[in-house]
Amino acid sequence: MDNILNIIKNKQLTHEQKVTSLSREAENTLDVLHLSPEIKEFMDKDIICDLFEGNAPYRPRYILPDYEKFMKQGSAFLKLNAPTKLYEAVNNLLILYKHTPSITNFPVFLGEIDKLLEPFIDDEKEAYQIIKLFLTHIDRTLTDSFVHANIGPEQTKAGMLILKAEAELVNSIPNLTLKYSEKTSDTFALEAIKTGLTAAKPYFANHNMFVNDFGVNYGIASCYNGLPTGGGAYTLSRINLKNLSFESSSIEDFLNTILPKGVTLMCEMMDKRIQFLVNESGFFESNFLIEEGLALKERFTAMFGIHGLAECVNHLIKANQLKEKFGHNKMADDLGLQIIKRLEKEVNKHNNSHCKISDNKFLLHAQCGIGTDVCTTPGCRIPVGEEPELLDQIMQAAQLQKYFPAGTSDIFTFDDMAQKNPQFVLDIIKGAMKADLRMFSFYTKNNDLIRITGYLVKRSEMEKYKNGERVLHDTVELGVTSSESFNIDDRKLIESEKEKDTSAKGCLESLTKA
Amino acid sequence: MFGVINKSLNHSSVDGPGNRLVIFFQGCNFSCSYCHNPETIKVCNNCGICIAHCSSNALSMKDKKIVWNQNLCVDCGKCILVCPNSSSPKTQLLSVSDIIQQIEKVQHFISGITISGGECTQQYYFLKELLIACKQQNISAFIDTNAHLEFEKMKELSQYFDKAMPDVKIYSNHQHRQLTGKANELVFQNIEFLLQAHKVHEIRSVIYPEFDYTETIEKVSQLIASYDHRVIYKLIKFRPHGLNNKKSPSDEIMLFLKTRAEHFGCSNIIIS
Ligand code: SF4
Ligand code: SF4
């Protein structure tokens, strides 16, 4: 009850943020999942985490509506006809966005907005104005940085206008991904890079890899999650590999006993969540998205998240010096790969009949962390401040990223000189994609808008929040805590020419700070 | 044949278009007072002075030659700082095929390579061999040069590189001597030839606080405009480093020079 009153009296929350927090408190008074004591023990030890999904799941965590269908058929429930003009198209989309549930109550996937708008673009000047209003509307009403739009791979008029508008507006919302492949023209890619160096978006997603995993009907949602469109993910839980490694007595014990045990327990928890959501919550019998075929239960899956691989490896091999650690040492990197391969094998032993789209399996996801994580590196990244030379980092990440169809990414920070040579960034991205890197994200170090772990926040907004002011976007708070615990300003800078030594300060500092 | 190589970088955004692997040749015929990499000027004479200053035991003497153990080196830079000979004990002797192998490892990540220095044309024959090998492998190769090379040699070399990025230190011959120890007629003769042959990607001038660059900017800009106004003119701010802690020229001065360059017909000016 104290919590509820605290939320009500909190002066830093906007009205909408209060409502969301209050509904979460209400949900959490229930106990319908009946988790086993073993699961609870692992949750208490911060090994397994349900990522604040709540005690009684009543909507899928991530829904990726079939917007193409929506543009063709409109919606009976929303009383909308198929659009014929750009302003109608934009209006229809904005309406649907506000009725698409998710874990945050904001839509985590806005569709392939270039393809959706392209048929309606004739006067480019007017279209540009409408697109700017569309994007501004999204930033000011869908106030959560996990709201994510896609463009590409082909160059379109709409795609170019969206990139120009994003570079001009420099909004933190929506998150944006360019699906990149050999179908993407250099002109389009370079425009995306110019936007990226100003506005820290889009991500470059390796289109061919995602098509291999999902077919063409996939989208990138939330932070960077690959999922089927017209479906989504029921749930995402994560396992903290660092804390899990503390349970083991040796590498063998970890690989053969502890890791499989962790996987089993988390799968059991995910099964329970899915069971309640599908069979008891009533979502799939009552939501209009399902009724109108804009999302199909057969196209939902579930995401098995991990984080803290770097610390797990370093703990298991007792690495202290940088040259012994994950990201700098072949033995450490090999062990990292071995763990992920074993993880995949263990997760694939488990079947859940509600996940038909992924052969009844859960999909691996390299989770990007939450604000309270201290000294646990997102997914399988190398800790901030310990990144090796750029190309080594890309090759190392590429080895691991392929195991994570449901999302992973590495973040690269450029100095100001890159803005004068966007082809430089494109060359690196092309190489990275050839090396099978799944997701490449980047920003310019000194900009206001920066990528924290998987989402965008403005430095200026974080300053405001730290000074006790209310801010519109709920992810600003997350940005403040995360940027401190992950030391994001120590992220290795890709300098124009020089290679500097890296020093592994990151975590020690934040421990002493905490 | 082997080249004396100071170092190479797998990626650079400032040495030509796109991402380029950069190879720094050892040895230079100029000795500019503001040189950013003075350790590339001379070839090591194996005097051994640096050995005692390395606290990682990465340096030793074998058969009267300095030996650098890359695995022990922690890149602290002390050896370079104490070398009285503007050199480095960390140079390597590499063959053309060594370098080509190095390029192939990163070829998916680069638009091409840039050979820099030191002054790469000082190792003329090795450079030529490397450029020919790059041509055979379809690797775009640029050279970064002070353009102080016999005219005939420059002409010959220009068949093998894709583009050059020559420096103009300063226009006044007197000041050029003062700054580099050499006259600059040859520099301009070569640059004009290269411009005519469409072999110039950009011309570079470092803006050093002790000199007035108004005349240099005027002459170089006119030269560029008379051949191809799109050739980049890059004005590089001197940055204090190591022992030279003179202040960088102000942003106002850089902008003023940029406007002058535009005034004299350049259309592609980069301040860096
Ligand atoms: S840079 Fe390397 S070789 Fe030179 S002094 Fe330092 S550790 Fe020794
Ligand atoms: S690098 Fe300099 S100090 Fe060291 S041996 Fe060579 S010339 Fe002597």
CSV table of C-alpha atoms in Angstrom, one decimal, chain B residues 28-215:
chain,number,residue,atom,x,y,z
B,28,CYS,CA,61.2,11.6,-44.2
B,29,ASN,CA,63.2,14.1,-46.2
B,30,PHE,CA,61.6,17.1,-44.5
B,31,SER,CA,61.9,17.9,-40.8
B,32,CYS,CA,59.0,20.1,-40.1
B,33,SER,CA,59.1,21.8,-36.7
B,34,TYR,CA,55.5,20.9,-36.1
B,35,CYS,CA,55.6,17.3,-37.2
B,36,HIS,CA,52.9,15.2,-35.6
B,37,ASN,CA,54.8,12.0,-35.9
B,38,PRO,CA,58.5,12.9,-35.4
B,39,GLU,CA,59.3,9.3,-34.7
B,40,THR,CA,58.7,8.6,-38.4
B,41,ILE,CA,61.4,11.0,-39.7
B,42,LYS,CA,64.6,8.9,-39.5
B,43,VAL,CA,65.5,5.2,-39.7
B,44,CYS,CA,66.7,3.8,-36.4
B,45,ASN,CA,70.5,3.7,-36.1
B,46,ASN,CA,70.5,1.0,-33.4
B,47,CYS,CA,72.2,3.2,-30.8
B,48,GLY,CA,70.2,1.3,-28.0
B,49,ILE,CA,69.4,4.4,-25.9
B,50,CYS,CA,65.7,3.6,-25.8
B,51,ILE,CA,66.3,0.1,-24.3
B,52,ALA,CA,66.8,1.2,-20.7
B,53,HIS,CA,63.7,3.3,-20.8
B,54,CYS,CA,61.3,0.5,-21.6
B,55,SER,CA,59.8,-0.7,-18.4
B,56,SER,CA,58.1,-3.7,-20.0
B,57,ASN,CA,61.3,-5.3,-21.3
B,58,ALA,CA,60.0,-5.2,-24.8
B,59,LEU,CA,63.3,-3.9,-26.2
B,60,SER,CA,66.6,-5.6,-26.5
B,61,MET,CA,69.8,-5.7,-28.7
B,62,LYS,CA,70.6,-8.7,-30.8
B,63,ASP,CA,73.5,-8.8,-33.3
B,64,LYS,CA,73.9,-5.0,-32.9
B,65,LYS,CA,70.3,-4.5,-33.9
B,66,ILE,CA,67.4,-3.3,-31.8
B,67,VAL,CA,64.7,-6.0,-31.3
B,68,TRP,CA,61.1,-5.1,-30.4
B,69,ASN,CA,58.9,-7.7,-28.7
B,70,GLN,CA,55.4,-6.8,-29.7
B,71,ASN,CA,53.8,-9.1,-27.2
B,72,LEU,CA,55.5,-7.4,-24.3
B,73,CYS,CA,55.0,-3.8,-25.5
B,74,VAL,CA,52.2,-1.9,-23.7
B,75,ASP,CA,52.4,1.0,-26.1
B,76,CYS,CA,53.5,3.5,-23.5
B,77,GLY,CA,55.4,5.5,-26.1
B,78,LYS,CA,58.4,6.2,-23.8
B,79,CYS,CA,60.9,4.8,-26.3
B,80,ILE,CA,59.8,7.3,-28.9
B,81,LEU,CA,59.9,10.1,-26.5
B,82,VAL,CA,63.6,9.4,-25.5
B,83,CYS,CA,64.9,8.6,-29.0
B,84,PRO,CA,67.4,11.4,-29.9
B,85,ASN,CA,67.2,10.4,-33.5
B,86,SER,CA,63.5,11.1,-34.4
B,87,SER,CA,63.0,7.4,-34.8
B,88,SER,CA,61.3,4.4,-33.3
B,89,PRO,CA,62.5,0.9,-32.3
B,90,LYS,CA,59.1,-0.5,-33.2
B,91,THR,CA,59.5,-0.3,-37.0
B,92,GLN,CA,59.1,-3.5,-38.9
B,93,LEU,CA,60.6,-4.8,-42.1
B,94,LEU,CA,57.8,-6.0,-44.2
B,95,SER,CA,57.6,-7.4,-47.7
B,96,VAL,CA,54.9,-6.5,-50.3
B,97,SER,CA,53.2,-9.8,-49.8
B,98,ASP,CA,53.2,-9.3,-46.0
B,99,ILE,CA,51.3,-6.0,-46.5
B,100,ILE,CA,48.9,-7.5,-49.1
B,101,GLN,CA,48.0,-10.2,-46.7
B,102,GLN,CA,47.3,-7.6,-44.0
B,103,ILE,CA,45.1,-5.8,-46.5
B,104,GLU,CA,43.2,-8.9,-47.4
B,105,LYS,CA,42.3,-9.6,-43.8
B,106,VAL,CA,40.2,-6.4,-43.7
B,107,GLN,CA,39.3,-5.9,-47.3
B,108,HIS,CA,35.5,-6.2,-46.7
B,109,PHE,CA,35.8,-3.2,-44.4
B,110,ILE,CA,37.7,-0.7,-46.5
B,111,SER,CA,37.4,1.4,-49.6
B,112,GLY,CA,41.1,1.1,-50.1
B,113,ILE,CA,44.5,1.9,-48.6
B,114,THR,CA,46.5,5.0,-48.1
B,115,ILE,CA,50.2,5.0,-47.9
B,116,SER,CA,51.5,7.6,-45.6
B,117,GLY,CA,54.5,8.3,-43.5
B,118,GLY,CA,57.1,9.7,-42.9
B,119,GLU,CA,57.3,10.4,-46.5
B,120,CYS,CA,56.4,7.3,-48.5
B,121,THR,CA,58.2,8.3,-51.7
B,122,GLN,CA,61.5,8.1,-49.7
B,123,GLN,CA,61.2,4.3,-50.2
B,124,TYR,CA,60.6,4.8,-53.9
B,125,TYR,CA,61.3,1.3,-55.2
B,126,PHE,CA,59.4,-0.5,-52.4
B,127,LEU,CA,56.5,1.9,-52.8
B,128,LYS,CA,56.3,1.2,-56.5
B,129,GLU,CA,56.3,-2.5,-56.0
B,130,LEU,CA,53.6,-2.2,-53.4
B,131,LEU,CA,51.5,0.0,-55.7
B,132,ILE,CA,51.8,-2.4,-58.6
B,133,ALA,CA,50.7,-5.3,-56.4
B,134,CYS,CA,47.7,-3.3,-55.2
B,135,LYS,CA,46.8,-2.6,-58.8
B,136,GLN,CA,47.0,-6.3,-59.6
B,137,GLN,CA,44.7,-7.1,-56.7
B,138,ASN,CA,42.2,-4.3,-57.6
B,139,ILE,CA,42.9,-2.5,-54.3
B,140,SER,CA,42.5,1.3,-54.5
B,141,ALA,CA,45.7,2.9,-53.3
B,142,PHE,CA,46.3,6.5,-52.4
B,143,ILE,CA,49.5,8.1,-51.4
B,144,ASP,CA,50.0,10.9,-48.9
B,145,THR,CA,53.1,12.8,-49.9
B,146,ASN,CA,55.0,16.0,-49.5
B,147,ALA,CA,55.5,15.9,-53.2
B,148,HIS,CA,59.2,16.6,-52.9
B,149,LEU,CA,60.3,13.9,-55.3
B,150,GLU,CA,62.2,14.2,-58.6
B,151,PHE,CA,59.7,15.0,-61.3
B,152,GLU,CA,60.4,12.0,-63.5
B,153,LYS,CA,59.9,9.7,-60.6
B,154,MET,CA,56.6,11.3,-59.6
B,155,LYS,CA,55.5,10.9,-63.2
B,156,GLU,CA,56.4,7.3,-63.2
B,157,LEU,CA,54.8,6.6,-59.9
B,158,SER,CA,51.5,8.3,-60.8
B,159,GLN,CA,50.7,5.4,-63.2
B,160,TYR,CA,50.4,3.1,-60.3
B,161,PHE,CA,48.5,5.0,-57.6
B,162,ASP,CA,44.9,5.9,-57.8
B,163,LYS,CA,45.1,9.4,-56.2
B,164,ALA,CA,47.6,11.4,-54.3
B,165,MET,CA,47.0,13.7,-51.3
B,166,PRO,CA,50.0,16.1,-51.5
B,167,ASP,CA,50.8,18.6,-48.8
B,168,VAL,CA,51.5,22.2,-49.4
B,169,LYS,CA,53.3,23.3,-46.3
B,170,ILE,CA,53.5,27.0,-47.2
B,171,TYR,CA,53.7,29.1,-50.4
B,172,SER,CA,56.7,31.4,-49.6
B,173,ASN,CA,59.8,29.6,-50.6
B,174,HIS,CA,61.7,31.3,-47.8
B,175,GLN,CA,59.3,30.2,-45.2
B,176,HIS,CA,59.2,26.7,-46.7
B,177,ARG,CA,62.9,26.4,-46.2
B,178,GLN,CA,62.6,27.7,-42.7
B,179,LEU,CA,59.9,25.2,-41.9
B,180,THR,CA,61.1,22.1,-43.7
B,181,GLY,CA,64.7,22.6,-44.6
B,182,LYS,CA,63.9,22.4,-48.4
B,183,ALA,CA,62.7,24.6,-51.2
B,184,ASN,CA,59.3,24.1,-52.7
B,185,GLU,CA,59.6,24.6,-56.5
B,186,LEU,CA,59.6,20.9,-57.0
B,187,VAL,CA,56.5,20.5,-54.8
B,188,PHE,CA,54.5,22.9,-57.0
B,189,GLN,CA,55.8,21.4,-60.2
B,190,ASN,CA,54.7,17.9,-59.1
B,191,ILE,CA,51.3,19.1,-57.8
B,192,GLU,CA,50.5,20.8,-61.1
B,193,PHE,CA,51.4,17.7,-63.0
B,194,LEU,CA,49.2,15.6,-60.7
B,195,LEU,CA,46.3,18.0,-61.0
B,196,GLN,CA,46.6,17.9,-64.8
B,197,ALA,CA,46.6,14.1,-64.7
B,198,HIS,CA,43.5,14.0,-62.4
B,199,LYS,CA,45.5,12.3,-59.8
B,200,VAL,CA,44.8,14.6,-56.9
B,201,HIS,CA,42.2,13.6,-54.3
B,202,GLU,CA,42.9,16.5,-52.0
B,203,ILE,CA,45.6,19.0,-51.1
B,204,ARG,CA,46.5,19.5,-47.5
B,205,SER,CA,47.9,22.4,-45.6
B,206,VAL,CA,48.6,22.3,-41.9
B,207,ILE,CA,47.8,25.7,-40.4
B,208,TYR,CA,50.5,26.4,-37.9
B,209,PRO,CA,50.2,29.4,-35.6
B,210,GLU,CA,53.6,30.9,-36.4
B,211,PHE,CA,52.9,31.6,-40.0
B,212,ASP,CA,50.4,33.7,-42.0
B,213,TYR,CA,48.6,31.4,-44.5
B,214,THR,CA,46.7,34.0,-46.5
B,215,GLU,CA,49.0,33.9,-49.5
